[in-house]
mmCIF file of C-alpha atoms in Angstrom:
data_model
loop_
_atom_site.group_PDB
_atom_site.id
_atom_site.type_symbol
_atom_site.label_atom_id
_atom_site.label_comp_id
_atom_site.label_asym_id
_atom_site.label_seq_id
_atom_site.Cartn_x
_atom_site.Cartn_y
_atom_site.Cartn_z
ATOM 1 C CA UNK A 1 -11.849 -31.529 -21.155
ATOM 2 C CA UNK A 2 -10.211 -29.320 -18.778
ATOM 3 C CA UNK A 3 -10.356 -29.238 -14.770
ATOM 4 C CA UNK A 4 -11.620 -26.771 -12.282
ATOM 5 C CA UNK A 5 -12.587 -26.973 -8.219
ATOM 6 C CA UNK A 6 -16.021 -26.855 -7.715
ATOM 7 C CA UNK A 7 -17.990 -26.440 -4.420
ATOM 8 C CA UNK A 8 -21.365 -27.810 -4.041
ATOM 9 C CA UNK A 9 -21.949 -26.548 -0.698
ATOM 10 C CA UNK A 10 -20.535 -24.113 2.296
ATOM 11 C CA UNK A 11 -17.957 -25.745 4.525
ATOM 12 C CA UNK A 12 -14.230 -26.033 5.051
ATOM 13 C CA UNK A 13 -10.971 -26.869 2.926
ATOM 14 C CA UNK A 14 -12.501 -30.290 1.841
ATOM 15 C CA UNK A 15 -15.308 -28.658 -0.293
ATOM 16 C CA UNK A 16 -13.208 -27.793 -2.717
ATOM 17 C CA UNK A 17 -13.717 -30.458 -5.546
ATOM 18 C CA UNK A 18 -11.315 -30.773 -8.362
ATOM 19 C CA UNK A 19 -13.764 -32.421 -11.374
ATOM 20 C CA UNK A 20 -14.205 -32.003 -14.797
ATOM 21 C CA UNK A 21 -15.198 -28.910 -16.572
ATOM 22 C CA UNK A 22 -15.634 -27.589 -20.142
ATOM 23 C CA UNK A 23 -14.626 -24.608 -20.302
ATOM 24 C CA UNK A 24 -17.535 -23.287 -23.502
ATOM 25 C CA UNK A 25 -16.296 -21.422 -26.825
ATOM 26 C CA UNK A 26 -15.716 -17.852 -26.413
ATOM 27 C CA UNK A 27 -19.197 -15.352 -27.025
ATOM 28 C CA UNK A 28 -19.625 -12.290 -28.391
ATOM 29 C CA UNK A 29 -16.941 -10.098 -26.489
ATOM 30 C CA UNK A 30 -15.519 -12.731 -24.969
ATOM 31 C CA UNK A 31 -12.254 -14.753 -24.942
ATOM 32 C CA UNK A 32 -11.039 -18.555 -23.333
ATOM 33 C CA UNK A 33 -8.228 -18.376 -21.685
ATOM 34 C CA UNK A 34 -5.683 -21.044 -20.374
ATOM 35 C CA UNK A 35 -4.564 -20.422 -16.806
ATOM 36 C CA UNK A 36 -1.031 -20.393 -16.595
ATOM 37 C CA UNK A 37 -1.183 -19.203 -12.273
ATOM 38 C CA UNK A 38 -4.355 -18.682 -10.598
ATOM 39 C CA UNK A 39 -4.035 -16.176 -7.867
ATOM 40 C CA UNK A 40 -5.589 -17.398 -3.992
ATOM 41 C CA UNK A 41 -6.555 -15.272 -1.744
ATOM 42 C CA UNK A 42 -8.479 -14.491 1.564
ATOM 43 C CA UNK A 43 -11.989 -13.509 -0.159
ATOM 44 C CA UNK A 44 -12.067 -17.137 -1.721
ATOM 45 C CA UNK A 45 -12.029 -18.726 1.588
ATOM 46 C CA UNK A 46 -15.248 -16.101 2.263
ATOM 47 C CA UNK A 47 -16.784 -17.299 -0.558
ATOM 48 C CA UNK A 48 -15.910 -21.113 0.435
ATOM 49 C CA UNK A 49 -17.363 -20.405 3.983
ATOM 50 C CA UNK A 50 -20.661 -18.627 2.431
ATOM 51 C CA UNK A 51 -19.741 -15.481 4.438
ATOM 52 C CA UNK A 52 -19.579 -14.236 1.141
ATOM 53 C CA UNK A 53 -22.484 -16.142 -0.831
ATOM 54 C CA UNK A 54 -21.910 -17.031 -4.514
ATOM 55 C CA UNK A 55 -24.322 -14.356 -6.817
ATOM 56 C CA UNK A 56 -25.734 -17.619 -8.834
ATOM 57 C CA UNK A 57 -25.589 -20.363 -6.407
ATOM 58 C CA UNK A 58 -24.145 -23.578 -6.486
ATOM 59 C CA UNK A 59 -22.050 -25.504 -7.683
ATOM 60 C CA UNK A 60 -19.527 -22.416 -8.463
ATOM 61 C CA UNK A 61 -16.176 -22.082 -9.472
ATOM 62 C CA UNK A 62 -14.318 -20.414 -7.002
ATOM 63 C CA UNK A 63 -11.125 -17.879 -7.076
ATOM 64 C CA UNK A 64 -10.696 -14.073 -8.845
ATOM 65 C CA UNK A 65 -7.559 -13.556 -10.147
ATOM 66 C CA UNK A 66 -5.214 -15.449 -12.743
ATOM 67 C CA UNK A 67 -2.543 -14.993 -15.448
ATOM 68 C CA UNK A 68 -2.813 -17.106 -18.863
ATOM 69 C CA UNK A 69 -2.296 -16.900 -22.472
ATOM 70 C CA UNK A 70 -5.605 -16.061 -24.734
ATOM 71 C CA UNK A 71 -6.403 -19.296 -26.960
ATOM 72 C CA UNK A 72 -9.815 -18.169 -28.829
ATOM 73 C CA UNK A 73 -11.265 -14.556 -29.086
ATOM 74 C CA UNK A 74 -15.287 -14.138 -29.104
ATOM 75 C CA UNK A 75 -16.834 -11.670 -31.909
ATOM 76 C CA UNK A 76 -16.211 -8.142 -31.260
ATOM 77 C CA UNK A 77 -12.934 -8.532 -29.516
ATOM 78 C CA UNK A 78 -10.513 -6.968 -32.175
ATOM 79 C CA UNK A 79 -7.818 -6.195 -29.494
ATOM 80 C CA UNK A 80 -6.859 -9.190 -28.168
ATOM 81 C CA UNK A 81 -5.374 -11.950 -30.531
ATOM 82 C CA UNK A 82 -4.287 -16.331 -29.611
ATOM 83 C CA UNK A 83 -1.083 -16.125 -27.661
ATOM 84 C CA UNK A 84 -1.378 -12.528 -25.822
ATOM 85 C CA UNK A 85 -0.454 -12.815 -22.281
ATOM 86 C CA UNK A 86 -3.355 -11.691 -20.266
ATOM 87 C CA UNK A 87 -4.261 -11.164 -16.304
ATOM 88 C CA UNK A 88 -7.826 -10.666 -14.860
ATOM 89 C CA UNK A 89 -9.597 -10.412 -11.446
ATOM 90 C CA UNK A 90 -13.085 -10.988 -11.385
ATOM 91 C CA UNK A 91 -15.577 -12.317 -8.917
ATOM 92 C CA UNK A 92 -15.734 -15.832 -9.279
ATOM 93 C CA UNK A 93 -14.413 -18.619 -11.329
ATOM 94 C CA UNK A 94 -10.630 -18.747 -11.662
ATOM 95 C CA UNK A 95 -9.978 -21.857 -9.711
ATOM 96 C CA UNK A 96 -9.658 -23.810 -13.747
ATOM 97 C CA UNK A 97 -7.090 -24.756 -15.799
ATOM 98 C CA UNK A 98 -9.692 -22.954 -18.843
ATOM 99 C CA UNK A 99 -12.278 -20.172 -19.039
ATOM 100 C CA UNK A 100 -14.406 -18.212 -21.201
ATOM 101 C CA UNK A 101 -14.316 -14.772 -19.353
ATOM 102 C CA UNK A 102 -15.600 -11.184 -20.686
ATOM 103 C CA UNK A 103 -12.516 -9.338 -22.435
ATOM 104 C CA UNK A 104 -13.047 -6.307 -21.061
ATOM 105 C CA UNK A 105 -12.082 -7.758 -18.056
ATOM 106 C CA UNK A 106 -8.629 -8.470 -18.686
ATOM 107 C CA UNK A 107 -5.654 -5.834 -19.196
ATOM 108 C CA UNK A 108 -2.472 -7.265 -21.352
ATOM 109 C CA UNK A 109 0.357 -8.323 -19.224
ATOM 110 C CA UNK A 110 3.419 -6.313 -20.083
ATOM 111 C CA UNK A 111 6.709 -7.232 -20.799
ATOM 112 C CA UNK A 112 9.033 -7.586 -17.655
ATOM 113 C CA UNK A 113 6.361 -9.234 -15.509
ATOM 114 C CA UNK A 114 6.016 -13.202 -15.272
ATOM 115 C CA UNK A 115 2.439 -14.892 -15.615
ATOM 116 C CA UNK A 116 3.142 -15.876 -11.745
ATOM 117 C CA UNK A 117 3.769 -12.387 -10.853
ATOM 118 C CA UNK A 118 0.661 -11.172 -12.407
ATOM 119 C CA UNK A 119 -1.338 -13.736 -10.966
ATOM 120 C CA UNK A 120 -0.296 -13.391 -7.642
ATOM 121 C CA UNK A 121 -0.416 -9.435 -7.621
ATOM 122 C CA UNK A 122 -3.669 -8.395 -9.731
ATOM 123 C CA UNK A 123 -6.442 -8.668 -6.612
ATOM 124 C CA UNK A 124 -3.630 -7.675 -3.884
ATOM 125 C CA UNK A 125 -1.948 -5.182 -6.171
ATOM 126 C CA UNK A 126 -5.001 -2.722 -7.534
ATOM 127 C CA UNK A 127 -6.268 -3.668 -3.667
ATOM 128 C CA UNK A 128 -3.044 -1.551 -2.592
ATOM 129 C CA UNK A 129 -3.453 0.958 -5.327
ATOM 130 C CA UNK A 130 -6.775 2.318 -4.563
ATOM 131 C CA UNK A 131 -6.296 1.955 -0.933
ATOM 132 C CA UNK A 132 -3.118 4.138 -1.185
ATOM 133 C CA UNK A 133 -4.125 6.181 -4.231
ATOM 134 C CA UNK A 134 -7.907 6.941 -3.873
ATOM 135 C CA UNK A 135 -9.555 5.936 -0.362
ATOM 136 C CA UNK A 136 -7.170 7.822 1.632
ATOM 137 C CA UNK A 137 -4.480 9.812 -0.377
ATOM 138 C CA UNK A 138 -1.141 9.076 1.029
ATOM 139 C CA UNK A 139 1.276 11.768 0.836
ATOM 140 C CA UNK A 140 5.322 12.424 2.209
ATOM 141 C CA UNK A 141 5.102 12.898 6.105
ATOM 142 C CA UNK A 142 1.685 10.662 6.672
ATOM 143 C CA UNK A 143 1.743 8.104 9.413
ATOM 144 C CA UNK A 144 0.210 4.818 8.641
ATOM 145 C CA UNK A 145 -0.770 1.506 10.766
ATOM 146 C CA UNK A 146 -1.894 -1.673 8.256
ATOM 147 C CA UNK A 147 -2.906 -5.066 10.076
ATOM 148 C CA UNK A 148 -1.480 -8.430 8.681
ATOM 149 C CA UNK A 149 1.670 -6.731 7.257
ATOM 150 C CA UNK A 150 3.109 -10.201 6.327
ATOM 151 C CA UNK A 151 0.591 -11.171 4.115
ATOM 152 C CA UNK A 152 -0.158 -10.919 0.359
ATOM 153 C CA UNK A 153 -1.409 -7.387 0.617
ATOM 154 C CA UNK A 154 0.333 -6.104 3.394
ATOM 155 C CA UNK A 155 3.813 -7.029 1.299
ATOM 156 C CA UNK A 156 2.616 -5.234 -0.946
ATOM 157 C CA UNK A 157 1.258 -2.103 0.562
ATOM 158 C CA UNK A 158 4.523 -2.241 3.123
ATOM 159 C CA UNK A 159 6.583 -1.118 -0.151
ATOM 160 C CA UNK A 160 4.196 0.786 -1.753
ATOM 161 C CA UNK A 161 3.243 3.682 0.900
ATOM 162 C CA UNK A 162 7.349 3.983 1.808
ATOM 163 C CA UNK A 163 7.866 4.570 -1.639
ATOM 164 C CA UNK A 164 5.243 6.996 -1.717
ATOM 165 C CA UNK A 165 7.069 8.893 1.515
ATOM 166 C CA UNK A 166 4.588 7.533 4.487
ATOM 167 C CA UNK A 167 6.098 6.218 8.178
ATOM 168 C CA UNK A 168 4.716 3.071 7.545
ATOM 169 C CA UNK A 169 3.718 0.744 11.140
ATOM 170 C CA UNK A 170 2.750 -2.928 10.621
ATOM 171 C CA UNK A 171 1.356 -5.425 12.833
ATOM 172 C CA UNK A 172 2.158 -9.201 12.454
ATOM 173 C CA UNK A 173 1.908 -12.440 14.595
ATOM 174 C CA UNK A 174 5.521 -13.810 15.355
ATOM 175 C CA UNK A 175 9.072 -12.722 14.896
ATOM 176 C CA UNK A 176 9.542 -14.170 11.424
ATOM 177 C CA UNK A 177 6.998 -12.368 9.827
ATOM 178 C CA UNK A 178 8.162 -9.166 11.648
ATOM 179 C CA UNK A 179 11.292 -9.701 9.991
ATOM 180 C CA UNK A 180 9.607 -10.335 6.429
ATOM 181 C CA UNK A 181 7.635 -7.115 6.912
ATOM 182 C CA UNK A 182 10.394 -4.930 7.944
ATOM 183 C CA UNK A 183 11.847 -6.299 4.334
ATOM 184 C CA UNK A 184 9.355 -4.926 2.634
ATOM 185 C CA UNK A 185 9.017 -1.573 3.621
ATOM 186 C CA UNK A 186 7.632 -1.543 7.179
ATOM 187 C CA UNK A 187 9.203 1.187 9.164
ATOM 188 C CA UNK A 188 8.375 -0.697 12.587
ATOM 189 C CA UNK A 189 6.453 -4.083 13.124
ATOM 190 C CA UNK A 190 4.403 -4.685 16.183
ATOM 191 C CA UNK A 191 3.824 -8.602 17.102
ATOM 192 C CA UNK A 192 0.507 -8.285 18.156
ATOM 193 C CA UNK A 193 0.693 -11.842 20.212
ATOM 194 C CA UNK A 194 2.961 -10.274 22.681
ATOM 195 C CA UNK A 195 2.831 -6.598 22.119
ATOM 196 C CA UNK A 196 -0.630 -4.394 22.952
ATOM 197 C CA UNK A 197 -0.412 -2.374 19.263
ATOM 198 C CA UNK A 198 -2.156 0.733 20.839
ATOM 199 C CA UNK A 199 0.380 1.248 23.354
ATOM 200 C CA UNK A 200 3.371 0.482 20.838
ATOM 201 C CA UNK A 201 1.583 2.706 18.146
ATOM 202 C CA UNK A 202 1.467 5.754 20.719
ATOM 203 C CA UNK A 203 5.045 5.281 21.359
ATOM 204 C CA UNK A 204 6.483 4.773 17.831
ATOM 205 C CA UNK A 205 4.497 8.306 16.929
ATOM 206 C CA UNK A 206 5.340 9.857 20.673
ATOM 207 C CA UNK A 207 1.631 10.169 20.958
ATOM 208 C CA UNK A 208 0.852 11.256 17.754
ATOM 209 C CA UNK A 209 -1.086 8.635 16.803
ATOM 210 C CA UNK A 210 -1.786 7.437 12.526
ATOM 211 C CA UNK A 211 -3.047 9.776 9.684
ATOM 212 C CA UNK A 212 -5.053 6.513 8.424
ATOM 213 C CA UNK A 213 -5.281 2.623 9.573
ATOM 214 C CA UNK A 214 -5.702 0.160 6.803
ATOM 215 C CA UNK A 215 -7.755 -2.839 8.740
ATOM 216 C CA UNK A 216 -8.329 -6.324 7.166
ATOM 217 C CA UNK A 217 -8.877 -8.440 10.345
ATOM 218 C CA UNK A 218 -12.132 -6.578 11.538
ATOM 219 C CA UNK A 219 -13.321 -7.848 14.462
ATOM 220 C CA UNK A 220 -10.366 -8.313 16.185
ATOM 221 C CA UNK A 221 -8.538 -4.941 15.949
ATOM 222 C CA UNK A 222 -11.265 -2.659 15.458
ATOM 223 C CA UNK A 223 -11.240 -0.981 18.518
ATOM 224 C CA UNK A 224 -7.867 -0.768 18.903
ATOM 225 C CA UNK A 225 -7.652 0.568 15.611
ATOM 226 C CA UNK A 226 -9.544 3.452 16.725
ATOM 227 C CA UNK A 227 -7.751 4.192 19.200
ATOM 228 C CA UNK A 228 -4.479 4.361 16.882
ATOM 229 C CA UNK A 229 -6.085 7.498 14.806
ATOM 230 C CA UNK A 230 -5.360 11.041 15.333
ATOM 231 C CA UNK A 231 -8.044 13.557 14.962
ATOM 232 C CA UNK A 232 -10.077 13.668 11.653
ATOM 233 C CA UNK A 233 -7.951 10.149 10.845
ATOM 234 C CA UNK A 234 -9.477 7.632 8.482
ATOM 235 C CA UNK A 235 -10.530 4.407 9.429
ATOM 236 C CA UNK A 236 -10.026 1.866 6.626
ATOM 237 C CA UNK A 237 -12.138 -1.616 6.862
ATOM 238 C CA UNK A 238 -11.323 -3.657 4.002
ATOM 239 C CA UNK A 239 -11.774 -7.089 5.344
ATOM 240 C CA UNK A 240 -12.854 -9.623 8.478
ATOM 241 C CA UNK A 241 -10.255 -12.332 8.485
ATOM 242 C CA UNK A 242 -11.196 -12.384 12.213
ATOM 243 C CA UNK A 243 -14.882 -12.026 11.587
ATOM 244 C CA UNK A 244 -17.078 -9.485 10.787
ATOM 245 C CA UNK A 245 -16.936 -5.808 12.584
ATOM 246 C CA UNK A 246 -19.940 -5.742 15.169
ATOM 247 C CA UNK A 247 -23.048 -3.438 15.262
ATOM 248 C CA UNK A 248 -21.848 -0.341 16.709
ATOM 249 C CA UNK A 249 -23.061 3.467 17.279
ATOM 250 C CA UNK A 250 -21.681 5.571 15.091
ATOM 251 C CA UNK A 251 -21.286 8.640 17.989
ATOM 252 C CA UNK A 252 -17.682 6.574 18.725
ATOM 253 C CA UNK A 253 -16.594 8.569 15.713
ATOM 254 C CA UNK A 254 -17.255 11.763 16.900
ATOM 255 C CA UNK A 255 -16.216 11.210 20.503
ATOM 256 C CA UNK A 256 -12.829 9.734 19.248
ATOM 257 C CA UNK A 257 -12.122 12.721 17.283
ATOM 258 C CA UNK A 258 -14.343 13.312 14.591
ATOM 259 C CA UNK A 259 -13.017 10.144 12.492
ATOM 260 C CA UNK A 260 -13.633 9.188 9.340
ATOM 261 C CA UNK A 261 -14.589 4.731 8.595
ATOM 262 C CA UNK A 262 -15.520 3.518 5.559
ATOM 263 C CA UNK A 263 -15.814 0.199 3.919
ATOM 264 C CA UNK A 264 -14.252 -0.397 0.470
ATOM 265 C CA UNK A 265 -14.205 -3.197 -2.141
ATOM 266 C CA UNK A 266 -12.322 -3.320 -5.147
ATOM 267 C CA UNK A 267 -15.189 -3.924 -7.474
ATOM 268 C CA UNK A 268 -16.541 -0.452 -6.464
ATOM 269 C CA UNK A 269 -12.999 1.449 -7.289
ATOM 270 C CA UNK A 270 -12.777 -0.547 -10.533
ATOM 271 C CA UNK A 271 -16.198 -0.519 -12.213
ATOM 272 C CA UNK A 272 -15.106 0.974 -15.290
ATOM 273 C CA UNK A 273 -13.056 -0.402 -18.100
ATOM 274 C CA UNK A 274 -10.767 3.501 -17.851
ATOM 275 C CA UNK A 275 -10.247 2.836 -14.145
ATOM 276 C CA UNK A 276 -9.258 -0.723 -14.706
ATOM 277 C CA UNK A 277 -6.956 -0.179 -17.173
ATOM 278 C CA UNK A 278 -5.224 2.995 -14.830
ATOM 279 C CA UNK A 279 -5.337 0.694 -11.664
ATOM 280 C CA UNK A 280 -3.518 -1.702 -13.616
ATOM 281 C CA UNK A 281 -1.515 0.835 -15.411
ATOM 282 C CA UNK A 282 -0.126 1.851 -12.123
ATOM 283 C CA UNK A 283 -0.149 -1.135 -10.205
ATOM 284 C CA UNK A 284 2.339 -2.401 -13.515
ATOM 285 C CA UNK A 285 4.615 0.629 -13.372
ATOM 286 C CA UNK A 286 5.662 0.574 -9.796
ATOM 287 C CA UNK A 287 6.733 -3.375 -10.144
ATOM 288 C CA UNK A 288 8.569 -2.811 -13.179
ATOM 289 C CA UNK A 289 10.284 0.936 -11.788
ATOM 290 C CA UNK A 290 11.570 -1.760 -8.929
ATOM 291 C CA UNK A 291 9.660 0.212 -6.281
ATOM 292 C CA UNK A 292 7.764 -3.192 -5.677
ATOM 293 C CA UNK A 293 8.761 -6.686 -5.946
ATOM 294 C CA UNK A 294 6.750 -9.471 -6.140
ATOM 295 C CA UNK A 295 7.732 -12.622 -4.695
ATOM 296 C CA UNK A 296 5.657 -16.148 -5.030
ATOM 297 C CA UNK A 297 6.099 -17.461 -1.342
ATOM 298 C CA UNK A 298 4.066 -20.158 -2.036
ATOM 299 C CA UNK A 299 3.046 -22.715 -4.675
ATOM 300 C CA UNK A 300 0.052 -25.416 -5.191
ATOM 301 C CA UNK A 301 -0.963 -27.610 -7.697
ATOM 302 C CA UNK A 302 -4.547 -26.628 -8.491
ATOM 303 C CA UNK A 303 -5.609 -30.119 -7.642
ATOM 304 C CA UNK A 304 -4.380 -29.066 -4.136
ATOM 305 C CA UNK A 305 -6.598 -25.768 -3.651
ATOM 306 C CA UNK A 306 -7.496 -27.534 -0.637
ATOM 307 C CA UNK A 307 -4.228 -27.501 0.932
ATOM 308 C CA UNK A 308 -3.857 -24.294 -0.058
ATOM 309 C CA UNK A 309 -6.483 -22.705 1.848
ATOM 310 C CA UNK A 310 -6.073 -24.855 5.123
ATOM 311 C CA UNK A 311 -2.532 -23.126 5.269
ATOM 312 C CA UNK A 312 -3.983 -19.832 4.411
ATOM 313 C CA UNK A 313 -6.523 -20.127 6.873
ATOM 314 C CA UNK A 314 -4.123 -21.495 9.661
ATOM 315 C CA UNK A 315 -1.414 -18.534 9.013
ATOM 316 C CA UNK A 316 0.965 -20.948 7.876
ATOM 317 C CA UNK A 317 1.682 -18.975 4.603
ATOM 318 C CA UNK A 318 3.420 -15.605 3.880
ATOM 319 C CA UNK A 319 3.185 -13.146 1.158
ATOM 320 C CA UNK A 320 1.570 -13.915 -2.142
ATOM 321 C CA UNK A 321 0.292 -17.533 -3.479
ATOM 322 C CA UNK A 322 -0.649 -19.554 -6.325
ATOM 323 C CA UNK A 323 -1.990 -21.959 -7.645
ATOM 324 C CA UNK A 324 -0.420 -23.508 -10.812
ATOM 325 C CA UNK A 325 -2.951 -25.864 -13.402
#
């Protein structure tokens, strides 16, 4: 019998119940998997919370992205085999040290990338790669602002758009994570605690303001981050770590330039097995070309999910972590 966390009902860090679970024998299509690094990030404390509600109810399994090695295929699956290295992100259900999840889900992990690395990058990697590569094109000479540059995705995205030839402008909340962001690609850092981001953003681009702002605290920046676009600029809402964006009329657009907003998900971009496997395909080739490096800043035991999300939640963690069955 293996173990997962389970969460009987909406609530904070302490709902999250390591028990007992059997993970099934593989169906039709289908393969079980043993975890080897289960990938955490912001949307499971959403689910946790109920912001995000669980599609079947409770109790659930929460979590959406993990590395492992394949221990049983299902009928039907003639291209995965015991022993292939394999990483996933799904909705729900990672948070185990076993699961039986569709194959066509999963895309092989190649050689030159650890089981933590793949873990800790799938959701926050292919996050970065259509948010760069498909929602808003970025191209040599583009200006970009991204909130929470210190974090999982931001890391990521920090490296990604320099490499790709953008003036890349983060904003983080103290010194140190400045300093982590500026390591990873950030052309300038703004610590929003003692720095107004608008004002610093009009001065870093002499008044020029951003091509496109990538905005994952919601609430919190939004108007700023409106104020940070240039004419026909794109407004990119991709998450509410400060709460959801409020009702507002959508005139602001036009009287702020004629600006573009939209709200993407990852399970939109990647609905198809061909655009998983090219998200991944590219997500893989800029870690391995060295373009991207993926550090593990932080390690739990999955017994300690808990933990893990109370220092999420509390900004007490940096960059990418996991959680290790």
């Amino acid at each position: 019998m293996s173990k997962a966390i389970r969460i009987h009902t909406h609530g904070g860090p302490e709902v999250l119940v390591p028990e007992e679970a059997d993970a099934g024998k593989p169906g039709r299509g289908e393969i079980l998997v043993r975890h080897t690094a289960i990938g955490v990030n912001f949307i499971d404390v959403y689910h946790r919370t109920g912001l995000y509600p669980a599609p079947n109810g409770f109790p659930f399994t929460p979590g959406g992205e993990a590395a492992g090695v394949v221990l049983e295929v299902g009928e039907g699956v003639d291209w995965l085999r015991p022993g292939d290295r394999i990483a996933y992100v799904v909705r729900l259900g990672a948070y185990a040290e076993q699961r039986v999840v569709p194959a066509d889900q999963v895309v092989p992990i190649p050689d030159g990338i650890t089981d933590e690395q793949a873990a800790g990058m799938m959701l926050k990697g292919m996050t970065v790669e259509y948010l760069l590569r498909r929602t808003f094109r970025v191209k040599p000479g583009d200006t970009v602002l991204y909130h929470a540059a210190a974090g999982g995705v931001g890391l990521i995205f920090g490296q990604w758009a320099n490499h790709l030839g953008a003036t890349v402008i983060g904003t983080a909340g103290s010194p140190e994570k400045a300093e982590l962001a500026r390591a990873h690609g950030f052309h300038h850092v703004i610590d929003y605690r003692r720095q107004d981001f608008v004002g610093e953003v009009m001065r870093i681009t002499e008044g020029r303001k951003c091509d496109a702002v990538y905005d994952s605290v919601g609430k919190d920046t939004f108007a700023g981050s409106l104020d940070c676009l240039k004419r026909l600029g794109t407004f990119i809402s991709f998450g509410q770590s400060s709460g959801p964006i409020p009702p507002f009329d959508i005139g602001i657009l036009a009287q702020k330039g004629s600006l573009y907003a939209t709200r993407p998900t990852l399970f939109s971009y990647n609905v198809t097995r061909g655009e998983l496997e090219e998200s991944a395909r590219a997500l893989f080739d800029v870690v391995l070309s060295g373009a991207v490096r993926i550090r593990i800043n932080q390690r739990y035991a999955l017994a300690d999910a808990a933990q893990a999300h109370a220092d999420l939640e509390a900004r007490r963690t940096t960059g990418t972590t996991i959680l290790l069955p």
